Amino acid sequence: FTLALATLGSVGLFTLLIQIVSAAIKFAVTTYLMGDLAQVSAATDPMARLAVFGSGGFWLLLVSSVLLSSLMIAGSLDGLIKAAWGKQTSLADCFSAGLAKALPALGLYILWFLGVGLGWILLVVPGLIAMTMWSASMPVLIGENTGVFEAFGRSRELTRGSRWAIFGTLFIFIIAIYGILFGIIGAIVGGGMQFAAQMNANPLAAIAAIPIGWLFGVLLNALLASIYVETVSIKEGSPSGQLAQVFD
């Protein structure tokens, strides 16, 4: 929380701008897709429901969402880690780092998702272990300019000896964010793909989603950066800077 509050003027603003752009794209594309989604929901042929995946709007929404998410996490983590190290960061720095590191971040996320997802399929526990062990992989990639595979190995080494504490922190975050915040949203928005799309195409709903997405992005990235800073401090000594003393 200290790290998130200390960087509101740079990382926080950067995250907010990305959320606004993302919401605008989602609103525009979903509005365009509403006709296709209505036909899909009314279709009785199961194969007809796959037609939406052939829509250019669907793929535009998917690709733009993925790229914007990669841009956000790369730029945010760069700013958060610099701040924790006692360095100055700015909105321009976040955009510059995000653009430079978005594609590597995307590659790491895909591999992380596949690895953790496979672990979840294998009776859940391996997925929890992988999630904890690789929790510092994205900050390592961004903060240390390593390769994708090197980031996984570095994260495994940094988290060794601290994984129960990391797991507990991640568990609290998941319960607080997904269990409460997204549970309430899901109860309100629930009703199937068409109704969810109608909510996304509603201007008021699109605007309301911005602060929710912003809060989630700020807290998640601050948590990941904090795990990285804390584990580096334990393994290699405390970094310099006043803000870094919080993690000592």
JSON list of C-alpha atoms in Angstrom, two decimals:
[
{"chain": "A", "resi": 1, "resn": "PHE", "atom": "CA", "xyz": [0.00, 0.00, 0.00]},
{"chain": "A", "resi": 2, "resn": "THR", "atom": "CA", "xyz": [2.88, 2.37, 0.75]},
{"chain": "A", "resi": 3, "resn": "LEU", "atom": "CA", "xyz": [4.39, 1.71, -2.64]},
{"chain": "A", "resi": 4, "resn": "ALA", "atom": "CA", "xyz": [1.06, 2.19, -4.43]},
{"chain": "A", "resi": 5, "resn": "LEU", "atom": "CA", "xyz": [0.31, 5.47, -2.63]},
{"chain": "A", "resi": 6, "resn": "ALA", "atom": "CA", "xyz": [3.82, 6.82, -3.19]},
{"chain": "A", "resi": 7, "resn": "THR", "atom": "CA", "xyz": [3.53, 6.35, -6.97]},
{"chain": "A", "resi": 8, "resn": "LEU", "atom": "CA", "xyz": [-0.03, 7.56, -7.59]},
{"chain": "A", "resi": 9, "resn": "GLY", "atom": "CA", "xyz": [1.22, 10.56, -9.56]},
{"chain": "A", "resi": 10, "resn": "SER", "atom": "CA", "xyz": [3.20, 8.40, -11.98]},
{"chain": "A", "resi": 11, "resn": "VAL", "atom": "CA", "xyz": [2.26, 4.71, -11.95]},
{"chain": "A", "resi": 12, "resn": "GLY", "atom": "CA", "xyz": [-1.26, 5.39, -10.70]},
{"chain": "A", "resi": 13, "resn": "LEU", "atom": "CA", "xyz": [-1.90, 7.95, -13.43]},
{"chain": "A", "resi": 14, "resn": "PHE", "atom": "CA", "xyz": [-0.35, 5.68, -16.05]},
{"chain": "A", "resi": 15, "resn": "THR", "atom": "CA", "xyz": [-2.63, 2.81, -15.01]},
{"chain": "A", "resi": 16, "resn": "LEU", "atom": "CA", "xyz": [-5.67, 5.09, -15.07]},
{"chain": "A", "resi": 17, "resn": "LEU", "atom": "CA", "xyz": [-4.93, 6.27, -18.61]},
{"chain": "A", "resi": 18, "resn": "ILE", "atom": "CA", "xyz": [-4.54, 2.69, -19.82]},
{"chain": "A", "resi": 19, "resn": "GLN", "atom": "CA", "xyz": [-7.85, 1.77, -18.16]},
{"chain": "A", "resi": 20, "resn": "ILE", "atom": "CA", "xyz": [-9.63, 4.67, -19.87]},
{"chain": "A", "resi": 21, "resn": "VAL", "atom": "CA", "xyz": [-8.29, 3.68, -23.30]},
{"chain": "A", "resi": 22, "resn": "SER", "atom": "CA", "xyz": [-9.17, 0.03, -22.65]},
{"chain": "A", "resi": 23, "resn": "ALA", "atom": "CA", "xyz": [-12.72, 0.90, -21.56]},
{"chain": "A", "resi": 24, "resn": "ALA", "atom": "CA", "xyz": [-13.22, 3.10, -24.62]},
{"chain": "A", "resi": 25, "resn": "ILE", "atom": "CA", "xyz": [-12.09, 0.34, -26.99]},
{"chain": "A", "resi": 26, "resn": "LYS", "atom": "CA", "xyz": [-14.20, -2.26, -25.19]},
{"chain": "A", "resi": 27, "resn": "PHE", "atom": "CA", "xyz": [-17.26, -0.01, -25.35]},
{"chain": "A", "resi": 28, "resn": "ALA", "atom": "CA", "xyz": [-16.82, 0.76, -29.06]},
{"chain": "A", "resi": 29, "resn": "VAL", "atom": "CA", "xyz": [-16.13, -2.83, -30.14]},
{"chain": "A", "resi": 30, "resn": "THR", "atom": "CA", "xyz": [-18.80, -4.38, -27.91]},
{"chain": "A", "resi": 31, "resn": "THR", "atom": "CA", "xyz": [-21.38, -1.95, -29.26]},
{"chain": "A", "resi": 32, "resn": "TYR", "atom": "CA", "xyz": [-20.43, -3.04, -32.77]},
{"chain": "A", "resi": 33, "resn": "LEU", "atom": "CA", "xyz": [-20.67, -6.72, -31.79]},
{"chain": "A", "resi": 34, "resn": "MET", "atom": "CA", "xyz": [-24.07, -6.52, -30.08]},
{"chain": "A", "resi": 35, "resn": "GLY", "atom": "CA", "xyz": [-25.93, -7.66, -33.19]},
{"chain": "A", "resi": 36, "resn": "ASP", "atom": "CA", "xyz": [-23.70, -10.73, -33.61]},
{"chain": "A", "resi": 37, "resn": "LEU", "atom": "CA", "xyz": [-23.98, -11.60, -29.93]},
{"chain": "A", "resi": 38, "resn": "ALA", "atom": "CA", "xyz": [-27.78, -11.40, -30.05]},
{"chain": "A", "resi": 39, "resn": "GLN", "atom": "CA", "xyz": [-27.85, -13.83, -32.98]},
{"chain": "A", "resi": 40, "resn": "VAL", "atom": "CA", "xyz": [-25.45, -16.17, -31.19]},
{"chain": "A", "resi": 41, "resn": "SER", "atom": "CA", "xyz": [-27.56, -16.23, -28.04]},
{"chain": "A", "resi": 42, "resn": "ALA", "atom": "CA", "xyz": [-30.74, -16.93, -30.03]},
{"chain": "A", "resi": 43, "resn": "ALA", "atom": "CA", "xyz": [-29.18, -19.68, -32.17]},
{"chain": "A", "resi": 44, "resn": "THR", "atom": "CA", "xyz": [-30.14, -23.29, -31.43]},
{"chain": "A", "resi": 45, "resn": "ASP", "atom": "CA", "xyz": [-27.30, -24.81, -33.42]},
{"chain": "A", "resi": 46, "resn": "PRO", "atom": "CA", "xyz": [-24.26, -25.17, -31.10]},
{"chain": "A", "resi": 47, "resn": "MET", "atom": "CA", "xyz": [-21.91, -24.59, -34.04]},
{"chain": "A", "resi": 48, "resn": "ALA", "atom": "CA", "xyz": [-23.55, -21.24, -34.73]},
{"chain": "A", "resi": 49, "resn": "ARG", "atom": "CA", "xyz": [-22.25, -20.00, -31.41]},
{"chain": "A", "resi": 50, "resn": "LEU", "atom": "CA", "xyz": [-18.72, -20.37, -32.71]},
{"chain": "A", "resi": 51, "resn": "ALA", "atom": "CA", "xyz": [-19.40, -17.83, -35.46]},
{"chain": "A", "resi": 52, "resn": "VAL", "atom": "CA", "xyz": [-18.60, -14.94, -33.14]},
{"chain": "A", "resi": 53, "resn": "PHE", "atom": "CA", "xyz": [-14.96, -16.07, -33.13]},
{"chain": "A", "resi": 54, "resn": "GLY", "atom": "CA", "xyz": [-14.83, -15.28, -36.83]},
{"chain": "A", "resi": 55, "resn": "SER", "atom": "CA", "xyz": [-15.73, -11.65, -36.23]},
{"chain": "A", "resi": 56, "resn": "GLY", "atom": "CA", "xyz": [-13.03, -9.08, -36.79]},
{"chain": "A", "resi": 57, "resn": "GLY", "atom": "CA", "xyz": [-14.41, -7.06, -33.90]},
{"chain": "A", "resi": 58, "resn": "PHE", "atom": "CA", "xyz": [-13.99, -9.98, -31.50]},
{"chain": "A", "resi": 59, "resn": "TRP", "atom": "CA", "xyz": [-10.33, -10.39, -32.40]},
{"chain": "A", "resi": 60, "resn": "LEU", "atom": "CA", "xyz": [-9.74, -6.64, -32.29]},
{"chain": "A", "resi": 61, "resn": "LEU", "atom": "CA", "xyz": [-11.11, -6.58, -28.76]},
{"chain": "A", "resi": 62, "resn": "LEU", "atom": "CA", "xyz": [-9.05, -9.60, -27.71]},
{"chain": "A", "resi": 63, "resn": "VAL", "atom": "CA", "xyz": [-5.77, -8.38, -29.20]},
{"chain": "A", "resi": 64, "resn": "SER", "atom": "CA", "xyz": [-6.16, -4.82, -27.94]},
{"chain": "A", "resi": 65, "resn": "SER", "atom": "CA", "xyz": [-7.02, -6.05, -24.44]},
{"chain": "A", "resi": 66, "resn": "VAL", "atom": "CA", "xyz": [-3.98, -8.32, -24.31]},
{"chain": "A", "resi": 67, "resn": "LEU", "atom": "CA", "xyz": [-1.60, -5.68, -25.63]},
{"chain": "A", "resi": 68, "resn": "LEU", "atom": "CA", "xyz": [-2.92, -2.97, -23.32]},
{"chain": "A", "resi": 69, "resn": "SER", "atom": "CA", "xyz": [-2.66, -5.30, -20.33]},
{"chain": "A", "resi": 70, "resn": "SER", "atom": "CA", "xyz": [0.96, -6.10, -21.23]},
{"chain": "A", "resi": 71, "resn": "LEU", "atom": "CA", "xyz": [1.72, -2.41, -21.66]},
{"chain": "A", "resi": 72, "resn": "MET", "atom": "CA", "xyz": [0.16, -1.61, -18.30]},
{"chain": "A", "resi": 73, "resn": "ILE", "atom": "CA", "xyz": [1.91, -4.28, -16.28]},
{"chain": "A", "resi": 74, "resn": "ALA", "atom": "CA", "xyz": [5.30, -3.60, -17.88]},
{"chain": "A", "resi": 75, "resn": "GLY", "atom": "CA", "xyz": [5.14, 0.17, -17.41]},
{"chain": "A", "resi": 76, "resn": "SER", "atom": "CA", "xyz": [3.65, -0.08, -13.92]},
{"chain": "A", "resi": 77, "resn": "LEU", "atom": "CA", "xyz": [6.19, -2.57, -12.61]},
{"chain": "A", "resi": 78, "resn": "ASP", "atom": "CA", "xyz": [9.06, -0.56, -14.02]},
{"chain": "A", "resi": 79, "resn": "GLY", "atom": "CA", "xyz": [7.87, 2.54, -12.18]},
{"chain": "A", "resi": 80, "resn": "LEU", "atom": "CA", "xyz": [7.07, 0.70, -8.95]},
{"chain": "A", "resi": 81, "resn": "ILE", "atom": "CA", "xyz": [10.43, -1.06, -8.80]},
{"chain": "A", "resi": 82, "resn": "LYS", "atom": "CA", "xyz": [12.33, 2.15, -9.51]},
{"chain": "A", "resi": 83, "resn": "ALA", "atom": "CA", "xyz": [10.39, 3.89, -6.73]},
{"chain": "A", "resi": 84, "resn": "ALA", "atom": "CA", "xyz": [11.13, 1.07, -4.29]},
{"chain": "A", "resi": 85, "resn": "TRP", "atom": "CA", "xyz": [14.81, 1.34, -5.19]},
{"chain": "A", "resi": 86, "resn": "GLY", "atom": "CA", "xyz": [14.69, 5.04, -4.29]},
{"chain": "A", "resi": 87, "resn": "LYS", "atom": "CA", "xyz": [14.79, 6.28, -7.90]},
{"chain": "A", "resi": 88, "resn": "GLN", "atom": "CA", "xyz": [12.58, 8.90, -9.51]},
{"chain": "A", "resi": 89, "resn": "THR", "atom": "CA", "xyz": [9.91, 7.79, -11.95]},
{"chain": "A", "resi": 90, "resn": "SER", "atom": "CA", "xyz": [7.43, 9.66, -14.10]},
{"chain": "A", "resi": 91, "resn": "LEU", "atom": "CA", "xyz": [4.44, 9.10, -16.35]},
{"chain": "A", "resi": 92, "resn": "ALA", "atom": "CA", "xyz": [6.69, 9.33, -19.41]},
{"chain": "A", "resi": 93, "resn": "ASP", "atom": "CA", "xyz": [9.05, 6.73, -17.94]},
{"chain": "A", "resi": 94, "resn": "CYS", "atom": "CA", "xyz": [6.15, 4.33, -17.44]},
{"chain": "A", "resi": 95, "resn": "PHE", "atom": "CA", "xyz": [5.02, 4.71, -21.04]},
{"chain": "A", "resi": 96, "resn": "SER", "atom": "CA", "xyz": [8.57, 4.34, -22.35]},
{"chain": "A", "resi": 97, "resn": "ALA", "atom": "CA", "xyz": [9.25, 1.19, -20.32]},
{"chain": "A", "resi": 98, "resn": "GLY", "atom": "CA", "xyz": [5.82, -0.23, -21.11]},
{"chain": "A", "resi": 99, "resn": "LEU", "atom": "CA", "xyz": [6.30, 0.14, -24.86]},
{"chain": "A", "resi": 100, "resn": "ALA", "atom": "CA", "xyz": [9.80, -1.33, -24.69]},
{"chain": "A", "resi": 101, "resn": "LYS", "atom": "CA", "xyz": [8.89, -4.33, -22.54]},
{"chain": "A", "resi": 102, "resn": "ALA", "atom": "CA", "xyz": [5.28, -5.10, -23.43]},
{"chain": "A", "resi": 103, "resn": "LEU", "atom": "CA", "xyz": [6.06, -7.98, -25.80]},
{"chain": "A", "resi": 104, "resn": "PRO", "atom": "CA", "xyz": [8.47, -9.79, -23.43]},
{"chain": "A", "resi": 105, "resn": "ALA", "atom": "CA", "xyz": [5.90, -9.31, -20.67]},
{"chain": "A", "resi": 106, "resn": "LEU", "atom": "CA", "xyz": [3.25, -10.84, -22.90]},
{"chain": "A", "resi": 107, "resn": "GLY", "atom": "CA", "xyz": [5.46, -13.84, -23.65]},
{"chain": "A", "resi": 108, "resn": "LEU", "atom": "CA", "xyz": [6.17, -14.42, -19.98]},
{"chain": "A", "resi": 109, "resn": "TYR", "atom": "CA", "xyz": [2.50, -14.10, -19.08]},
{"chain": "A", "resi": 110, "resn": "ILE", "atom": "CA", "xyz": [1.48, -16.69, -21.66]},
{"chain": "A", "resi": 111, "resn": "LEU", "atom": "CA", "xyz": [4.04, -19.19, -20.35]},
{"chain": "A", "resi": 112, "resn": "TRP", "atom": "CA", "xyz": [3.11, -18.37, -16.73]},
{"chain": "A", "resi": 113, "resn": "PHE", "atom": "CA", "xyz": [-0.57, -18.90, -17.48]},
{"chain": "A", "resi": 114, "resn": "LEU", "atom": "CA", "xyz": [0.08, -22.20, -19.24]},
{"chain": "A", "resi": 115, "resn": "GLY", "atom": "CA", "xyz": [2.30, -23.47, -16.43]},
{"chain": "A", "resi": 116, "resn": "VAL", "atom": "CA", "xyz": [-0.01, -22.43, -13.60]},
{"chain": "A", "resi": 117, "resn": "GLY", "atom": "CA", "xyz": [-3.07, -23.57, -15.55]},
{"chain": "A", "resi": 118, "resn": "LEU", "atom": "CA", "xyz": [-1.57, -27.01, -16.08]},
{"chain": "A", "resi": 119, "resn": "GLY", "atom": "CA", "xyz": [-0.83, -27.15, -12.37]},
{"chain": "A", "resi": 120, "resn": "TRP", "atom": "CA", "xyz": [-4.44, -26.33, -11.56]},
{"chain": "A", "resi": 121, "resn": "ILE", "atom": "CA", "xyz": [-5.58, -29.16, -13.82]},
{"chain": "A", "resi": 122, "resn": "LEU", "atom": "CA", "xyz": [-3.26, -31.50, -11.88]},
{"chain": "A", "resi": 123, "resn": "LEU", "atom": "CA", "xyz": [-5.31, -31.40, -8.66]},
{"chain": "A", "resi": 124, "resn": "VAL", "atom": "CA", "xyz": [-4.86, -27.66, -7.90]},
{"chain": "A", "resi": 125, "resn": "VAL", "atom": "CA", "xyz": [-1.89, -27.93, -5.52]},
{"chain": "A", "resi": 126, "resn": "PRO", "atom": "CA", "xyz": [0.81, -27.88, -8.23]},
{"chain": "A", "resi": 127, "resn": "GLY", "atom": "CA", "xyz": [-0.87, -24.76, -9.61]},
{"chain": "A", "resi": 128, "resn": "LEU", "atom": "CA", "xyz": [-0.64, -23.03, -6.24]},
{"chain": "A", "resi": 129, "resn": "ILE", "atom": "CA", "xyz": [3.01, -24.01, -5.95]},
{"chain": "A", "resi": 130, "resn": "ALA", "atom": "CA", "xyz": [3.81, -22.66, -9.43]},
{"chain": "A", "resi": 131, "resn": "MET", "atom": "CA", "xyz": [1.88, -19.44, -8.78]},
{"chain": "A", "resi": 132, "resn": "THR", "atom": "CA", "xyz": [3.87, -18.83, -5.59]},
{"chain": "A", "resi": 133, "resn": "MET", "atom": "CA", "xyz": [7.23, -19.90, -6.99]},
{"chain": "A", "resi": 134, "resn": "TRP", "atom": "CA", "xyz": [6.88, -17.68, -10.08]},
{"chain": "A", "resi": 135, "resn": "SER", "atom": "CA", "xyz": [5.28, -14.70, -8.34]},
{"chain": "A", "resi": 136, "resn": "ALA", "atom": "CA", "xyz": [8.42, -12.61, -8.82]},
{"chain": "A", "resi": 137, "resn": "SER", "atom": "CA", "xyz": [9.02, -13.61, -12.45]},
{"chain": "A", "resi": 138, "resn": "MET", "atom": "CA", "xyz": [7.33, -10.60, -14.05]},
{"chain": "A", "resi": 139, "resn": "PRO", "atom": "CA", "xyz": [9.08, -8.03, -11.81]},
{"chain": "A", "resi": 140, "resn": "VAL", "atom": "CA", "xyz": [12.38, -9.80, -12.49]},
{"chain": "A", "resi": 141, "resn": "LEU", "atom": "CA", "xyz": [11.78, -9.58, -16.25]},
{"chain": "A", "resi": 142, "resn": "ILE", "atom": "CA", "xyz": [10.95, -5.88, -16.04]},
{"chain": "A", "resi": 143, "resn": "GLY", "atom": "CA", "xyz": [13.32, -4.77, -13.29]},
{"chain": "A", "resi": 144, "resn": "GLU", "atom": "CA", "xyz": [16.41, -6.78, -14.24]},
{"chain": "A", "resi": 145, "resn": "ASN", "atom": "CA", "xyz": [15.99, -6.92, -18.03]},
{"chain": "A", "resi": 146, "resn": "THR", "atom": "CA", "xyz": [16.42, -10.69, -18.09]},
{"chain": "A", "resi": 147, "resn": "GLY", "atom": "CA", "xyz": [15.07, -13.08, -20.66]},
{"chain": "A", "resi": 148, "resn": "VAL", "atom": "CA", "xyz": [11.74, -14.78, -20.16]},
{"chain": "A", "resi": 149, "resn": "PHE", "atom": "CA", "xyz": [13.14, -18.17, -19.11]},
{"chain": "A", "resi": 150, "resn": "GLU", "atom": "CA", "xyz": [15.80, -16.57, -16.93]},
{"chain": "A", "resi": 151, "resn": "ALA", "atom": "CA", "xyz": [13.05, -14.66, -15.12]},
{"chain": "A", "resi": 152, "resn": "PHE", "atom": "CA", "xyz": [11.33, -17.90, -14.11]},
{"chain": "A", "resi": 153, "resn": "GLY", "atom": "CA", "xyz": [14.58, -19.31, -12.71]},
{"chain": "A", "resi": 154, "resn": "ARG", "atom": "CA", "xyz": [15.45, -16.11, -10.90]},
{"chain": "A", "resi": 155, "resn": "SER", "atom": "CA", "xyz": [11.98, -15.97, -9.35]},
{"chain": "A", "resi": 156, "resn": "ARG", "atom": "CA", "xyz": [12.32, -19.56, -8.17]},
{"chain": "A", "resi": 157, "resn": "GLU", "atom": "CA", "xyz": [15.56, -18.68, -6.40]},
{"chain": "A", "resi": 158, "resn": "LEU", "atom": "CA", "xyz": [14.29, -15.44, -4.87]},
{"chain": "A", "resi": 159, "resn": "THR", "atom": "CA", "xyz": [11.12, -16.97, -3.45]},
{"chain": "A", "resi": 160, "resn": "ARG", "atom": "CA", "xyz": [12.86, -20.00, -1.92]},
{"chain": "A", "resi": 161, "resn": "GLY", "atom": "CA", "xyz": [12.51, -19.78, 1.86]},
{"chain": "A", "resi": 162, "resn": "SER", "atom": "CA", "xyz": [9.68, -17.21, 1.70]},
{"chain": "A", "resi": 163, "resn": "ARG", "atom": "CA", "xyz": [7.00, -19.11, -0.17]},
{"chain": "A", "resi": 164, "resn": "TRP", "atom": "CA", "xyz": [4.60, -19.65, 2.73]},
{"chain": "A", "resi": 165, "resn": "ALA", "atom": "CA", "xyz": [4.55, -15.91, 3.41]},
{"chain": "A", "resi": 166, "resn": "ILE", "atom": "CA", "xyz": [4.11, -15.19, -0.30]},
{"chain": "A", "resi": 167, "resn": "PHE", "atom": "CA", "xyz": [1.35, -17.78, -0.61]},
{"chain": "A", "resi": 168, "resn": "GLY", "atom": "CA", "xyz": [-0.47, -16.27, 2.37]},
{"chain": "A", "resi": 169, "resn": "THR", "atom": "CA", "xyz": [-0.24, -12.79, 0.87]},
{"chain": "A", "resi": 170, "resn": "LEU", "atom": "CA", "xyz": [-1.47, -13.95, -2.52]},
{"chain": "A", "resi": 171, "resn": "PHE", "atom": "CA", "xyz": [-4.30, -15.89, -0.87]},
{"chain": "A", "resi": 172, "resn": "ILE", "atom": "CA", "xyz": [-5.47, -12.79, 1.00]},
{"chain": "A", "resi": 173, "resn": "PHE", "atom": "CA", "xyz": [-5.31, -10.76, -2.20]},
{"chain": "A", "resi": 174, "resn": "ILE", "atom": "CA", "xyz": [-7.28, -13.34, -4.17]},
{"chain": "A", "resi": 175, "resn": "ILE", "atom": "CA", "xyz": [-9.98, -13.55, -1.49]},
{"chain": "A", "resi": 176, "resn": "ALA", "atom": "CA", "xyz": [-10.19, -9.77, -1.12]},
{"chain": "A", "resi": 177, "resn": "ILE", "atom": "CA", "xyz": [-10.19, -8.89, -4.82]},
{"chain": "A", "resi": 178, "resn": "TYR", "atom": "CA", "xyz": [-11.73, -11.87, -6.58]},
{"chain": "A", "resi": 179, "resn": "GLY", "atom": "CA", "xyz": [-13.90, -13.16, -3.78]},
{"chain": "A", "resi": 180, "resn": "ILE", "atom": "CA", "xyz": [-15.42, -9.87, -2.69]},
{"chain": "A", "resi": 181, "resn": "LEU", "atom": "CA", "xyz": [-15.00, -7.27, -5.44]},
{"chain": "A", "resi": 182, "resn": "PHE", "atom": "CA", "xyz": [-15.44, -9.48, -8.51]},
{"chain": "A", "resi": 183, "resn": "GLY", "atom": "CA", "xyz": [-17.98, -11.64, -6.72]},
{"chain": "A", "resi": 184, "resn": "ILE", "atom": "CA", "xyz": [-20.23, -8.63, -6.25]},
{"chain": "A", "resi": 185, "resn": "ILE", "atom": "CA", "xyz": [-19.68, -7.50, -9.83]},
{"chain": "A", "resi": 186, "resn": "GLY", "atom": "CA", "xyz": [-20.39, -10.99, -11.12]},
{"chain": "A", "resi": 187, "resn": "ALA", "atom": "CA", "xyz": [-23.65, -11.14, -9.19]},
{"chain": "A", "resi": 188, "resn": "ILE", "atom": "CA", "xyz": [-24.74, -7.84, -10.71]},
{"chain": "A", "resi": 189, "resn": "VAL", "atom": "CA", "xyz": [-23.56, -8.49, -14.25]},
{"chain": "A", "resi": 190, "resn": "GLY", "atom": "CA", "xyz": [-24.42, -12.21, -14.32]},
{"chain": "A", "resi": 191, "resn": "GLY", "atom": "CA", "xyz": [-26.82, -13.54, -16.90]},
{"chain": "A", "resi": 192, "resn": "GLY", "atom": "CA", "xyz": [-24.71, -14.86, -19.72]},
{"chain": "A", "resi": 193, "resn": "MET", "atom": "CA", "xyz": [-22.53, -13.54, -22.48]},
{"chain": "A", "resi": 194, "resn": "GLN", "atom": "CA", "xyz": [-25.20, -11.37, -24.07]},
{"chain": "A", "resi": 195, "resn": "PHE", "atom": "CA", "xyz": [-26.13, -9.58, -20.85]},
{"chain": "A", "resi": 196, "resn": "ALA", "atom": "CA", "xyz": [-22.47, -9.04, -19.98]},
{"chain": "A", "resi": 197, "resn": "ALA", "atom": "CA", "xyz": [-21.92, -7.59, -23.43]},
{"chain": "A", "resi": 198, "resn": "GLN", "atom": "CA", "xyz": [-24.91, -5.28, -22.92]},
{"chain": "A", "resi": 199, "resn": "MET", "atom": "CA", "xyz": [-23.30, -4.05, -19.71]},
{"chain": "A", "resi": 200, "resn": "ASN", "atom": "CA", "xyz": [-20.02, -3.41, -21.55]},
{"chain": "A", "resi": 201, "resn": "ALA", "atom": "CA", "xyz": [-21.92, -1.52, -24.25]},
{"chain": "A", "resi": 202, "resn": "ASN", "atom": "CA", "xyz": [-23.67, 0.64, -21.64]},
{"chain": "A", "resi": 203, "resn": "PRO", "atom": "CA", "xyz": [-21.81, 3.99, -21.32]},
{"chain": "A", "resi": 204, "resn": "LEU", "atom": "CA", "xyz": [-22.46, 4.24, -17.57]},
{"chain": "A", "resi": 205, "resn": "ALA", "atom": "CA", "xyz": [-21.32, 0.65, -16.99]},
{"chain": "A", "resi": 206, "resn": "ALA", "atom": "CA", "xyz": [-18.19, 1.26, -19.07]},
{"chain": "A", "resi": 207, "resn": "ILE", "atom": "CA", "xyz": [-17.36, 4.35, -17.02]},
{"chain": "A", "resi": 208, "resn": "ALA", "atom": "CA", "xyz": [-18.04, 2.53, -13.74]},
{"chain": "A", "resi": 209, "resn": "ALA", "atom": "CA", "xyz": [-15.65, -0.26, -14.78]},
{"chain": "A", "resi": 210, "resn": "ILE", "atom": "CA", "xyz": [-12.72, 2.17, -15.06]},
{"chain": "A", "resi": 211, "resn": "PRO", "atom": "CA", "xyz": [-12.09, 2.77, -11.32]},
{"chain": "A", "resi": 212, "resn": "ILE", "atom": "CA", "xyz": [-12.62, -0.93, -10.59]},
{"chain": "A", "resi": 213, "resn": "GLY", "atom": "CA", "xyz": [-10.05, -1.98, -13.18]},
{"chain": "A", "resi": 214, "resn": "TRP", "atom": "CA", "xyz": [-7.73, 0.79, -12.03]},
{"chain": "A", "resi": 215, "resn": "LEU", "atom": "CA", "xyz": [-7.87, -0.32, -8.38]},
{"chain": "A", "resi": 216, "resn": "PHE", "atom": "CA", "xyz": [-7.26, -3.94, -9.32]},
{"chain": "A", "resi": 217, "resn": "GLY", "atom": "CA", "xyz": [-4.31, -3.03, -11.57]},
{"chain": "A", "resi": 218, "resn": "VAL", "atom": "CA", "xyz": [-2.69, -0.72, -9.01]},
{"chain": "A", "resi": 219, "resn": "LEU", "atom": "CA", "xyz": [-2.96, -3.21, -6.15]},
{"chain": "A", "resi": 220, "resn": "LEU", "atom": "CA", "xyz": [-1.88, -6.26, -8.15]},
{"chain": "A", "resi": 221, "resn": "ASN", "atom": "CA", "xyz": [1.20, -4.59, -9.61]},
{"chain": "A", "resi": 222, "resn": "ALA", "atom": "CA", "xyz": [2.16, -3.07, -6.26]},
{"chain": "A", "resi": 223, "resn": "LEU", "atom": "CA", "xyz": [1.84, -6.51, -4.67]},
{"chain": "A", "resi": 224, "resn": "LEU", "atom": "CA", "xyz": [4.05, -8.15, -7.30]},
{"chain": "A", "resi": 225, "resn": "ALA", "atom": "CA", "xyz": [6.64, -5.39, -7.03]},
{"chain": "A", "resi": 226, "resn": "SER", "atom": "CA", "xyz": [6.61, -5.68, -3.24]},
{"chain": "A", "resi": 227, "resn": "ILE", "atom": "CA", "xyz": [7.14, -9.44, -3.36]},
{"chain": "A", "resi": 228, "resn": "TYR", "atom": "CA", "xyz": [10.12, -8.86, -5.64]},
{"chain": "A", "resi": 229, "resn": "VAL", "atom": "CA", "xyz": [11.64, -6.08, -3.51]},
{"chain": "A", "resi": 230, "resn": "GLU", "atom": "CA", "xyz": [11.12, -8.04, -0.29]},
{"chain": "A", "resi": 231, "resn": "THR", "atom": "CA", "xyz": [12.69, -11.24, -1.60]},
{"chain": "A", "resi": 232, "resn": "VAL", "atom": "CA", "xyz": [15.66, -9.38, -3.09]},
{"chain": "A", "resi": 233, "resn": "SER", "atom": "CA", "xyz": [16.17, -7.64, 0.27]},
{"chain": "A", "resi": 234, "resn": "ILE", "atom": "CA", "xyz": [16.14, -10.99, 2.07]},
{"chain": "A", "resi": 235, "resn": "LYS", "atom": "CA", "xyz": [18.52, -12.67, -0.35]},
{"chain": "A", "resi": 236, "resn": "GLU", "atom": "CA", "xyz": [20.84, -9.83, -1.31]},
{"chain": "A", "resi": 237, "resn": "GLY", "atom": "CA", "xyz": [20.40, -7.01, 1.21]},
{"chain": "A", "resi": 238, "resn": "SER", "atom": "CA", "xyz": [18.16, -3.97, 1.37]},
{"chain": "A", "resi": 239, "resn": "PRO", "atom": "CA", "xyz": [18.11, -1.54, -1.55]},
{"chain": "A", "resi": 240, "resn": "SER", "atom": "CA", "xyz": [18.88, 2.13, -1.06]},
{"chain": "A", "resi": 241, "resn": "GLY", "atom": "CA", "xyz": [16.25, 4.84, -0.83]},
{"chain": "A", "resi": 242, "resn": "GLN", "atom": "CA", "xyz": [13.75, 6.00, 1.78]},
{"chain": "A", "resi": 243, "resn": "LEU", "atom": "CA", "xyz": [10.81, 4.13, 0.31]},
{"chain": "A", "resi": 244, "resn": "ALA", "atom": "CA", "xyz": [12.84, 0.94, 0.25]},
{"chain": "A", "resi": 245, "resn": "GLN", "atom": "CA", "xyz": [13.19, 1.10, 4.04]},
{"chain": "A", "resi": 246, "resn": "VAL", "atom": "CA", "xyz": [9.53, 0.10, 4.23]},
{"chain": "A", "resi": 247, "resn": "PHE", "atom": "CA", "xyz": [10.52, -3.35, 2.94]},
{"chain": "A", "resi": 248, "resn": "ASP", "atom": "CA", "xyz": [13.51, -3.73, 5.27]}
]
